[in-house]
Coordinates of C-alpha atoms in Angstrom, one line a residue:
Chain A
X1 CA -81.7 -102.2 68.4
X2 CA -83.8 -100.7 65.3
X3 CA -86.9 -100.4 65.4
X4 CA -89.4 -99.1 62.7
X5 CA -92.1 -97.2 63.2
X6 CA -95.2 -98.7 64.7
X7 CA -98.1 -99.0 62.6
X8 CA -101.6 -99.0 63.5
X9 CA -102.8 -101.5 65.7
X10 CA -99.5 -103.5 65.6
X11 CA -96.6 -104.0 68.7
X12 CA -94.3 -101.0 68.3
X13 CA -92.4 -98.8 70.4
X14 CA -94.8 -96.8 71.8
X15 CA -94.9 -93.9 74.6
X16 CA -95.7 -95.5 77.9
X17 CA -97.9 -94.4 80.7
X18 CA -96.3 -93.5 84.3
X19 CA -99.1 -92.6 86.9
X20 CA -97.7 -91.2 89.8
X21 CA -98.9 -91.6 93.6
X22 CA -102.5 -92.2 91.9
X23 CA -105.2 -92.9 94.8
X24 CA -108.1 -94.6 93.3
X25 CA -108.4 -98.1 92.0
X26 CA -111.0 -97.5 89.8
X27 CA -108.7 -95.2 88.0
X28 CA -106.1 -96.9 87.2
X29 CA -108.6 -99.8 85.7
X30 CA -110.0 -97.1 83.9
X31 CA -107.0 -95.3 82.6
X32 CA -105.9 -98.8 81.4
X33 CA -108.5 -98.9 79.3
X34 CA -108.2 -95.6 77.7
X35 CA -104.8 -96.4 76.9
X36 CA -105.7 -99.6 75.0
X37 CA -108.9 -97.5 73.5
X38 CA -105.5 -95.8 71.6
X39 CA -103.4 -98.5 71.4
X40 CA -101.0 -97.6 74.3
X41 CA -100.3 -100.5 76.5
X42 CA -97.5 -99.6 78.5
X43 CA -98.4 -98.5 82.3
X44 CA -96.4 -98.4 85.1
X45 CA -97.6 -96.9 88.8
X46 CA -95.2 -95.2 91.3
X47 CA -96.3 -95.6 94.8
X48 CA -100.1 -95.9 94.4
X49 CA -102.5 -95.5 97.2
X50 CA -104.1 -99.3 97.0
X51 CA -103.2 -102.5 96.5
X52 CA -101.8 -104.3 93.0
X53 CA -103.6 -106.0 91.7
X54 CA -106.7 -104.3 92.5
X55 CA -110.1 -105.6 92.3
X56 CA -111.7 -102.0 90.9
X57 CA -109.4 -101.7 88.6
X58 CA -109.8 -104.9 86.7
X59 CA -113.9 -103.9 86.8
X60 CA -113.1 -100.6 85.8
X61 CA -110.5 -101.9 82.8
X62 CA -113.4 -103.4 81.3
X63 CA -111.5 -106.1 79.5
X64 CA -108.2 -103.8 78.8
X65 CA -106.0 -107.3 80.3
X66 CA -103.5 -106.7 77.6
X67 CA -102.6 -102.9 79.8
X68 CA -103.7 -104.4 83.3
X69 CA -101.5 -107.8 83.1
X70 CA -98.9 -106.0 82.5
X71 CA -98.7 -103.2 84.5
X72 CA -95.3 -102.4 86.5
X73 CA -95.4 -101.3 90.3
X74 CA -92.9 -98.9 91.2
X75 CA -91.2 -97.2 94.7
X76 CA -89.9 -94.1 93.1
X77 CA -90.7 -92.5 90.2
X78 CA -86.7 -92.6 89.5
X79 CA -87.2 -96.2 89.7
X80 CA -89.7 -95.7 87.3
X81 CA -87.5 -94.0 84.6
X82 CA -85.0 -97.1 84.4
X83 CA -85.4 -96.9 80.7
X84 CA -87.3 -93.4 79.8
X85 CA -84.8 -91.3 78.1
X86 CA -87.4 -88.7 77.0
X87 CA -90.4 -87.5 80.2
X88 CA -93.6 -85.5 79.0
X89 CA -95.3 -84.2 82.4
X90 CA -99.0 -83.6 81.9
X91 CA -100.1 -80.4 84.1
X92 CA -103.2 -79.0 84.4
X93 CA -102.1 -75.7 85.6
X94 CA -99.6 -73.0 84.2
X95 CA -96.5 -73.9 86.6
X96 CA -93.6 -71.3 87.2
X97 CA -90.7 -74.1 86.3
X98 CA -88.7 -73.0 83.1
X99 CA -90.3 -75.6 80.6
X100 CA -91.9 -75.1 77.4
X101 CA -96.0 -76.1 77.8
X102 CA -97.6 -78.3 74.4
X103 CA -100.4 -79.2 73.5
X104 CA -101.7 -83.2 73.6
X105 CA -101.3 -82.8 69.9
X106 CA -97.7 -81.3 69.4
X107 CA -96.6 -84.0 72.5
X108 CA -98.0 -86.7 70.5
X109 CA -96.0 -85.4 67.9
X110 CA -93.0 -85.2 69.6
X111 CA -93.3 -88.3 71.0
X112 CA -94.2 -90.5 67.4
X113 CA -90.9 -88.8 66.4
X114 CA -89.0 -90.4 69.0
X115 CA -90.3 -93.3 69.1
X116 CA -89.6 -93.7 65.5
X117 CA -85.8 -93.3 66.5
X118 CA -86.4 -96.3 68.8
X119 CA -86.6 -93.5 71.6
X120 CA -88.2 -94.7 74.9
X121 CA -91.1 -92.0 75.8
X122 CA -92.9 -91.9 79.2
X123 CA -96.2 -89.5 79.9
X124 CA -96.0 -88.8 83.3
X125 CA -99.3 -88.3 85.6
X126 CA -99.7 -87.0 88.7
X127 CA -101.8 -87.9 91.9
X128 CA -105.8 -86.7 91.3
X129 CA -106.1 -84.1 93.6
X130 CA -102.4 -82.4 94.0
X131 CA -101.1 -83.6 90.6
X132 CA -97.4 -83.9 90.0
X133 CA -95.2 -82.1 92.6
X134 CA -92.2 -79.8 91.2
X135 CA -89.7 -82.5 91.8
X136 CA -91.4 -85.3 89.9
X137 CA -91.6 -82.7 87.3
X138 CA -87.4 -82.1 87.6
X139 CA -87.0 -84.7 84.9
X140 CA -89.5 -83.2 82.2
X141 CA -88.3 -81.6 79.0
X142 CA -91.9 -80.8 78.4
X143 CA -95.0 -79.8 80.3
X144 CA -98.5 -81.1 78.6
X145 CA -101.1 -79.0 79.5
X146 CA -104.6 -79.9 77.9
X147 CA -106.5 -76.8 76.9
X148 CA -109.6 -76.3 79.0
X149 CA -112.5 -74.0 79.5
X150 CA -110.6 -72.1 82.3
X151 CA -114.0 -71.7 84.0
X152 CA -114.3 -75.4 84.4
X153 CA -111.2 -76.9 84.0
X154 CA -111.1 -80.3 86.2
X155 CA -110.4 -83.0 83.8
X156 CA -110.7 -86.6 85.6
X157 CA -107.0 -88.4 85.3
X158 CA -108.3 -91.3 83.1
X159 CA -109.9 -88.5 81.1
X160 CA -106.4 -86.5 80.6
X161 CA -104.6 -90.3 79.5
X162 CA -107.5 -90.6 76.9
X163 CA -107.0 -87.3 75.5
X164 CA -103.1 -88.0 75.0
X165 CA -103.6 -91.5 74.0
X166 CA -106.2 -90.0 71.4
X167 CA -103.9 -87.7 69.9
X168 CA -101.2 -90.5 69.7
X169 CA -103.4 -92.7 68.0
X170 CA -104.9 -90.0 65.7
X171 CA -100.8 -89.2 64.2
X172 CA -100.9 -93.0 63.9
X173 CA -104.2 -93.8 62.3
X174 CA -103.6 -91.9 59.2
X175 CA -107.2 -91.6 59.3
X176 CA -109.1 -89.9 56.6
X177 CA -111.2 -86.6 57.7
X178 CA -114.2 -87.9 55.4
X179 CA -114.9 -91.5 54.1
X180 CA -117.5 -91.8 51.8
X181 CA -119.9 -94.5 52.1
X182 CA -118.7 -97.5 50.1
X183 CA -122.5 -98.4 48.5
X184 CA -122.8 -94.2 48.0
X185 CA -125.1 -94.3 44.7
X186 CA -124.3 -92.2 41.6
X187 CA -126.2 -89.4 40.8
X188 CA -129.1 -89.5 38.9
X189 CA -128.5 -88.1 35.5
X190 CA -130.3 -84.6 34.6
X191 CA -132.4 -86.3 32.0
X192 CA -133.7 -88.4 34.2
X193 CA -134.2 -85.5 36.4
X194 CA -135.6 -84.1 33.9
X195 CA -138.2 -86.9 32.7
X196 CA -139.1 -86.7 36.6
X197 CA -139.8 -83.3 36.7
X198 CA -142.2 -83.7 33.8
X199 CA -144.2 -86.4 35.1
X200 CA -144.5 -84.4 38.1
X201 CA -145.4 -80.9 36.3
X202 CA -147.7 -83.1 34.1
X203 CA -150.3 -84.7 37.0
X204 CA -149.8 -81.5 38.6
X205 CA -151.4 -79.5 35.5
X206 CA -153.7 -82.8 35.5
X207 CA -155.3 -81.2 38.7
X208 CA -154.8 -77.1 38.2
X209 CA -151.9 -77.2 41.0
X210 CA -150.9 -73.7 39.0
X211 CA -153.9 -71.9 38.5
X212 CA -152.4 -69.6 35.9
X213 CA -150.1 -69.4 33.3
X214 CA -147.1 -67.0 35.7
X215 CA -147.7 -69.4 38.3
X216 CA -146.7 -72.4 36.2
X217 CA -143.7 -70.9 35.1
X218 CA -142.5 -69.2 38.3
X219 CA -143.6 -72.4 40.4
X220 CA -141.9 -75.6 37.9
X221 CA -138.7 -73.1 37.6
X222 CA -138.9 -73.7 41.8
X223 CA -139.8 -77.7 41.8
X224 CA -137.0 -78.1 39.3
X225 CA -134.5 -75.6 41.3
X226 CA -135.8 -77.9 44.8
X227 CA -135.3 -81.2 43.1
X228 CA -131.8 -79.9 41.1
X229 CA -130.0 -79.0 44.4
X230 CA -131.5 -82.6 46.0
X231 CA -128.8 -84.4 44.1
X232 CA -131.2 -87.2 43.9
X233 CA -130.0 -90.8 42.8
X234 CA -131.7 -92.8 40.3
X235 CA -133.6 -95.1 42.6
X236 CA -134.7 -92.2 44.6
X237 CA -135.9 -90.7 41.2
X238 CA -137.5 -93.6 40.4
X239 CA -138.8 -93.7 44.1
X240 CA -139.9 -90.3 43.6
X241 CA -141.7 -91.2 40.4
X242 CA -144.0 -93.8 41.8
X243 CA -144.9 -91.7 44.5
X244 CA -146.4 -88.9 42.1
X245 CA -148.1 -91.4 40.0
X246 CA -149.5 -93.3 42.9
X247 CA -151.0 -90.1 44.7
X248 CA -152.1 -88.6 41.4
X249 CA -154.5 -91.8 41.3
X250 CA -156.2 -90.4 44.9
X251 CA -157.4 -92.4 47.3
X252 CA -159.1 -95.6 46.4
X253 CA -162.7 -94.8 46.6
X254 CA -163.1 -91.0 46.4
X255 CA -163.5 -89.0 43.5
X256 CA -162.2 -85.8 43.4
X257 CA -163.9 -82.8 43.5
X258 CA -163.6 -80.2 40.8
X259 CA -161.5 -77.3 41.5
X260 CA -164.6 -74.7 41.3
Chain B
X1 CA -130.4 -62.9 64.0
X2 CA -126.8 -61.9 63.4
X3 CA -124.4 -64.1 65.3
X4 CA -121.3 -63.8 65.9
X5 CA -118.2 -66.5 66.1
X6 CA -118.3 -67.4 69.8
X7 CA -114.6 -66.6 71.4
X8 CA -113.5 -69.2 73.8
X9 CA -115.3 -69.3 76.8
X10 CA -117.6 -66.8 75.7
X11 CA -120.8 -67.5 75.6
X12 CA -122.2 -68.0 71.7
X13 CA -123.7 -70.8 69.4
X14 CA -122.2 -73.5 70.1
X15 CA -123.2 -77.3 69.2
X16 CA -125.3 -78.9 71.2
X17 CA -125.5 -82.6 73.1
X18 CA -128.2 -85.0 72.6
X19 CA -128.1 -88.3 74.3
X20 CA -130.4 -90.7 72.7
X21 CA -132.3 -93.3 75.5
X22 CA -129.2 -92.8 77.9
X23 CA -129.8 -96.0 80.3
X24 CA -127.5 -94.4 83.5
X25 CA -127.7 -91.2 85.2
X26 CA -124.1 -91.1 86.6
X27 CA -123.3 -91.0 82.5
X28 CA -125.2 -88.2 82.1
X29 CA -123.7 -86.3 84.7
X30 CA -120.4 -87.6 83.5
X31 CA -121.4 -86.1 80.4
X32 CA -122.1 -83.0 81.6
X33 CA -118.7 -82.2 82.9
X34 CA -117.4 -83.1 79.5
X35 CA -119.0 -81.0 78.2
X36 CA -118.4 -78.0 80.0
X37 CA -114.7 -78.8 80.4
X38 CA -114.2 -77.8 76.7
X39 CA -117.0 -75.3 77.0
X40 CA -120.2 -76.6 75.6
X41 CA -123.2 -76.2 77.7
X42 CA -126.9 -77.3 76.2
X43 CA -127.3 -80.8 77.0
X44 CA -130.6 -82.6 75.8
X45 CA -131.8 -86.0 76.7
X46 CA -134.4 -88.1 74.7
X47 CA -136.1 -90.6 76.8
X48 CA -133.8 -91.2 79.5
X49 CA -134.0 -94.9 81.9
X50 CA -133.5 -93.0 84.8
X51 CA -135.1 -89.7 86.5
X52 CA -134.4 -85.9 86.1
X53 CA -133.6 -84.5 88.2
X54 CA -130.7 -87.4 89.4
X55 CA -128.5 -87.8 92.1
X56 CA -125.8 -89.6 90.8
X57 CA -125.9 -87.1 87.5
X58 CA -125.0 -84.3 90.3
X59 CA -122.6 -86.2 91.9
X60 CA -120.7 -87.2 88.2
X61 CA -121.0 -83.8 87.1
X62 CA -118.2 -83.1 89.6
X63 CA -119.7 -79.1 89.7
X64 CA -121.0 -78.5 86.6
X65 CA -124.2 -77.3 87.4
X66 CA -124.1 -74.6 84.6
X67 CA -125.1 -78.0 82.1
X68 CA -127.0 -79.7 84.7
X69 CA -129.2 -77.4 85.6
X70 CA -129.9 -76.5 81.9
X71 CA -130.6 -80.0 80.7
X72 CA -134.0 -80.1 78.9
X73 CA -136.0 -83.5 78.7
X74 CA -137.8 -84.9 75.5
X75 CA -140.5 -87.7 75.0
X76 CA -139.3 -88.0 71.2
X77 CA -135.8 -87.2 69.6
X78 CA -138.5 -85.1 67.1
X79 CA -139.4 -82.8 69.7
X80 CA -135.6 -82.4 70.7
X81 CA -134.7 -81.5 67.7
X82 CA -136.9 -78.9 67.2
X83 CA -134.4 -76.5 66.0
X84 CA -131.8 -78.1 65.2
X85 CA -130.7 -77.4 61.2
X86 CA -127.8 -80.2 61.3
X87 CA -127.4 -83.3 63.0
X88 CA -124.1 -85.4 63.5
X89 CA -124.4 -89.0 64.8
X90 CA -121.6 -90.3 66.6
X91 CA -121.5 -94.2 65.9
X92 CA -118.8 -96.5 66.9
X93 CA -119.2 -98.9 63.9
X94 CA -119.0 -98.6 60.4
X95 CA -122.8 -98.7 59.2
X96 CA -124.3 -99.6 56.0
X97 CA -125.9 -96.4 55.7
X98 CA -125.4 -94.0 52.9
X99 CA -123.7 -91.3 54.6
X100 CA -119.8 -89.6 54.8
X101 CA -118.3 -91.0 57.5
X102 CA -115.8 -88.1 59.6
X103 CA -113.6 -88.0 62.3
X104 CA -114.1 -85.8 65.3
X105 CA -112.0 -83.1 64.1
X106 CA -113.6 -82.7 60.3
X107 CA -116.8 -82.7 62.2
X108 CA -115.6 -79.8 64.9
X109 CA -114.8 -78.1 61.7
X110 CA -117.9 -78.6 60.3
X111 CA -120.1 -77.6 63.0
X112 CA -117.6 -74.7 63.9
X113 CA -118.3 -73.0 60.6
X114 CA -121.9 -73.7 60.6
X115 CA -122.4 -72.3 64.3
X116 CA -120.7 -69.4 62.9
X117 CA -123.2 -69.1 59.9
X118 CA -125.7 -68.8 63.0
X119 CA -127.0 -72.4 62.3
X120 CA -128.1 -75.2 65.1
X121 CA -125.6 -78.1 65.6
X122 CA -126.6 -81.2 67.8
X123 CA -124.2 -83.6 68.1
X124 CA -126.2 -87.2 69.0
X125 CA -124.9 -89.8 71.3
X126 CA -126.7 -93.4 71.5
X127 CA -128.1 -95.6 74.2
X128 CA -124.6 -96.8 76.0
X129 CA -125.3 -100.5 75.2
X130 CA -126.6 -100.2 71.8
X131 CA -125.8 -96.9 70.4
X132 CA -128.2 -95.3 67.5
X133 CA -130.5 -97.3 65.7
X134 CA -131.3 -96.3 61.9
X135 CA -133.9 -94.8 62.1
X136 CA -132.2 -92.5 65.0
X137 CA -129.5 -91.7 62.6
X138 CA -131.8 -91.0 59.4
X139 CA -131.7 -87.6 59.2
X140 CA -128.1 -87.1 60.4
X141 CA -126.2 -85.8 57.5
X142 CA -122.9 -87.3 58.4
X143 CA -122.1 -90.4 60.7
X144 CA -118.7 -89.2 63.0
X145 CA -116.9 -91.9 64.5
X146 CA -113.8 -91.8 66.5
X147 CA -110.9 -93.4 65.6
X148 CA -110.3 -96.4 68.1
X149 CA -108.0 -99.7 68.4
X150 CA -109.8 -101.8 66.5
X151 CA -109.0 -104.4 69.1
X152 CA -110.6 -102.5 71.6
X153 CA -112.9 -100.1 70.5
X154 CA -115.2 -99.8 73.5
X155 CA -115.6 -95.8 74.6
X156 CA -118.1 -95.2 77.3
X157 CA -120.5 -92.5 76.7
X158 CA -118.9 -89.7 78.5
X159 CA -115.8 -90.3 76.7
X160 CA -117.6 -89.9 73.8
X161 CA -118.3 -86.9 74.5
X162 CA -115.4 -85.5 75.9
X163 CA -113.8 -86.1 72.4
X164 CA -116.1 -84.3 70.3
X165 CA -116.2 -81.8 73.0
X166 CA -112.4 -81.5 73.1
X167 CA -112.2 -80.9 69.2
X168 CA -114.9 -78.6 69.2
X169 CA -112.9 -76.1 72.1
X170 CA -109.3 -77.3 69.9
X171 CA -110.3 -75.2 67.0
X172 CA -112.2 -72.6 69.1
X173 CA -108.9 -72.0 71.1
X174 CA -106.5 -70.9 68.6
X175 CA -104.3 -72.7 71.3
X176 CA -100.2 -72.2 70.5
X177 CA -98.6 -75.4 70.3
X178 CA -95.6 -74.6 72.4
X179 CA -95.6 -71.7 74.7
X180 CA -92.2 -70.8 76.2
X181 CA -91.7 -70.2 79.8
X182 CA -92.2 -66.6 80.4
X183 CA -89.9 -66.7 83.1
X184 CA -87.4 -68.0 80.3
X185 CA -83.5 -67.3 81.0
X186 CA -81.5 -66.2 78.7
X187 CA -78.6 -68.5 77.4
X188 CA -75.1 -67.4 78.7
X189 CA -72.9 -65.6 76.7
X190 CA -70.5 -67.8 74.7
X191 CA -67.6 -65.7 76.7
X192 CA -69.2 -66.1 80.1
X193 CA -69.1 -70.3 78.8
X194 CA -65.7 -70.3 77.8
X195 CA -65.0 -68.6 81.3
X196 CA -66.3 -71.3 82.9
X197 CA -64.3 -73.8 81.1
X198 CA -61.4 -72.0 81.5
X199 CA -61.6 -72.3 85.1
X200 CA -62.9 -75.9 84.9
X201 CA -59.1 -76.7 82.9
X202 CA -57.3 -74.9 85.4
X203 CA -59.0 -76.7 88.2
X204 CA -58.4 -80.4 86.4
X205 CA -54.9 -79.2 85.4
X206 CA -54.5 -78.7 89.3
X207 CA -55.5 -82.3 90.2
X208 CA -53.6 -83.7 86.9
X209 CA -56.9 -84.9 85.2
X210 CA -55.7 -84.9 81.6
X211 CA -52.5 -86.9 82.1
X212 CA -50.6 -86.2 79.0
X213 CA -51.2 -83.5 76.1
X214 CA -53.1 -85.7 73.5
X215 CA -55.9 -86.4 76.2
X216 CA -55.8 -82.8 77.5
X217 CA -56.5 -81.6 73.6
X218 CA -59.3 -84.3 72.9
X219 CA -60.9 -84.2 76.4
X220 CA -61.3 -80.4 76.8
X221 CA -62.5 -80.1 73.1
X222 CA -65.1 -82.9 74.6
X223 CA -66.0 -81.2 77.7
X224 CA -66.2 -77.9 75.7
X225 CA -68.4 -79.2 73.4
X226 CA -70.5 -81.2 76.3
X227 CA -71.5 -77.9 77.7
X228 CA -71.8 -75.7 74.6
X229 CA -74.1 -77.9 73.5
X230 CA -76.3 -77.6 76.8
X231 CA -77.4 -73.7 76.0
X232 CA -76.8 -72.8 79.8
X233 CA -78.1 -69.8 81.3
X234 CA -75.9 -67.1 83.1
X235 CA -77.1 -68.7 86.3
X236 CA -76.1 -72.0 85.3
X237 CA -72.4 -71.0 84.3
X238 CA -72.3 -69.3 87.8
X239 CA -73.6 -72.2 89.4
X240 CA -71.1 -74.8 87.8
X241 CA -68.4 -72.5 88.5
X242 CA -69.1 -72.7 92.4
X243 CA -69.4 -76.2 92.3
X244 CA -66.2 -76.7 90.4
X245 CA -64.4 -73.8 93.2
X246 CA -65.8 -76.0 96.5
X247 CA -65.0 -79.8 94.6
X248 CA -61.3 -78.2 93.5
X249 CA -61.4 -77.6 97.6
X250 CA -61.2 -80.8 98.7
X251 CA -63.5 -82.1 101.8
X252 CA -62.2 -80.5 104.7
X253 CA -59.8 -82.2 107.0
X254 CA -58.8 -85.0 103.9
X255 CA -55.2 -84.3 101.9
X256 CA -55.7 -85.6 98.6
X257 CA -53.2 -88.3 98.0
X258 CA -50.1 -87.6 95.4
X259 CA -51.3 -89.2 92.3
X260 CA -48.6 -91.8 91.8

């Protein structure tokens, strides 16, 4: 069979999700919807500690049906496998077996690799509190250990799917670090800076804002220097504008007193 | 003040979390242990719907009392920002405002080099429901929002967090993509190999595996290669030579039959 790699948001082969011996309901609702948070929808569950289906779950899914409906329930993790030729095993701690340890991001690159071959890739979880025992490990060619503050290093299982789902989705995305806005307004240009500036050094001589001759020079070199850097746009020099000419009126009503 | 580039898990400036009108305490909490999973720890909250301190914040905080008990209250998101020199928004749609839009990780780079300029970084979070309004997000100077399925695009508020949190300790961690076992064994000598192989032959020879001379040539260049390409250690070599000894054996008490 070929396959081509998957796009965004499209079917594709993608790594699927193998939670092993997991214990809470809620969980697995909830790591079903981290997975389709990332566009993994894959999940199978090895010997889990409640029922299929499971009430929680679906609550704690929050909508993710497309992961839920399909999930697969498994006796053995072998079972499991029928299909996986390539087994990440997500650890939390530095195990003695003789595998190399990635990162979320390196697996997920791995993994978009292989699936691009038409590979079949499984993450494999372990059970909340003991995590994945050295023999459900066996299999691995990989461990995936999520860097952590080693202080405070408990990660929540639906928590450690999102952070690999997120890094598979991130290779996918193609996503640009920085999008402009699309309505992002041109610059003003300097002369209309400039015109600005003047108005505004003009009411402010218009009421002895500079007191002496230094002043004014050291003082509009700042207001043009504060405005300059400001990168103002046209209507915000224009907003900028009325705002001068309307306070330079004063307030309706009060003259103002002379600058004695 | 001189500041220096926090190391990881060191104490230093490092962004901080503001959660705008959060409406559940167990999502503060949740938030909490987020955060100190990938080592942030000043957590402010601006008007929460619920009481400080809260229960069910302890109990989602799963431990991390370091945040919890840290956490500093606000009437106004003015007051909690009252040193805070940039301000990222996290918003899960696309606004019409006119501001760069980033990913998580630009934005851990961002705030990264600013902490290390000594500068105060707040990260903002929304209500859970509703997220930030506009006026919330006015003096942000970027908008972050993480990469999602557009499909299903719906991260609870911890989540959030965790994600910003997890790129912020990413770049922080100078983390090696692949660490090799430091137990790793060295491969076996390609003499020790050929050794094994050698006795393998003998051992199929002995039972008349090959047949006739054309299959002994192609199948021992096959299982020559099959194991060459395997990069066994020592260990391994000696193990598959002990298994090949006791299967060349026989089980005890059977005659092999005379291959007729």
């Amino acid at each position: 069979v070929t396959r081509q790699r998957p796009s965004i948001g499209l079917p594709g082969n993608k790594p699927l999700v193998i939670l092993c011996r997991p214990q809470i309901g809620d969980n697995a609702g909830a790591v079903a919807r981290a997975m389709l948070n990332f566009g993994l929808t894959e999940l199978r569950i090895v010997q889990p500690e409640f029922g299929w289906p499971n009430a929680k779950a679906v609550a704690a899914a929050s909508g993710a049906a497309e992961v839920l409906n399909g999930v697969r329930i498994f006796a053995t993790l072998t079972e499991a496998l029928f299909d996986v030729q390539h087994l990440y095993a997500t650890t939390a701690r530095n195990r003695e077996l003789n595998k190399p340890i990635v990162t979320p991001a390196h697996a997920a690159a791995l993994a978009r690799d292989r699936c691009a071959e038409g590979r079949r890739v499984a993450l494999l979880f372990g059970a909340e509190r003991t995590g994945l025992t050295n023999d459900e490990t066996a299999l691995a060619e990989m461990l995936v250990t999520i860097p952590t503050n080693p202080k405070f290093s408990s990660l929540n299982l639906a928590q450690a799917v999102l952070l690999l789902a997120y890094e598979h989705y991130r290779l996918h995305g193609d996503i640009p670090p920085v999008r402009q806005p699309a309505t992002q307004a041109a610059p003003a240009s300097k002369a209309e800076l400039q015109g600005a500036i003047d108005h505004l050094l003009q009411e402010l001589d218009a009421v002895d804002f500079f007191r002496t001759p230094d002043r004014r020079v050291s003082l509009s070199l700042a207001i043009t220097q504060m405005l300059e850097r400001r990168a103002l746009t046209t209507s915000e020099v224009d907003l900028l504008r009325g705002i001068v000419k309307e306070l330079a009126r004063g307030r309706p009503g009060r003259a103002r007193a002379s600058a004695t």
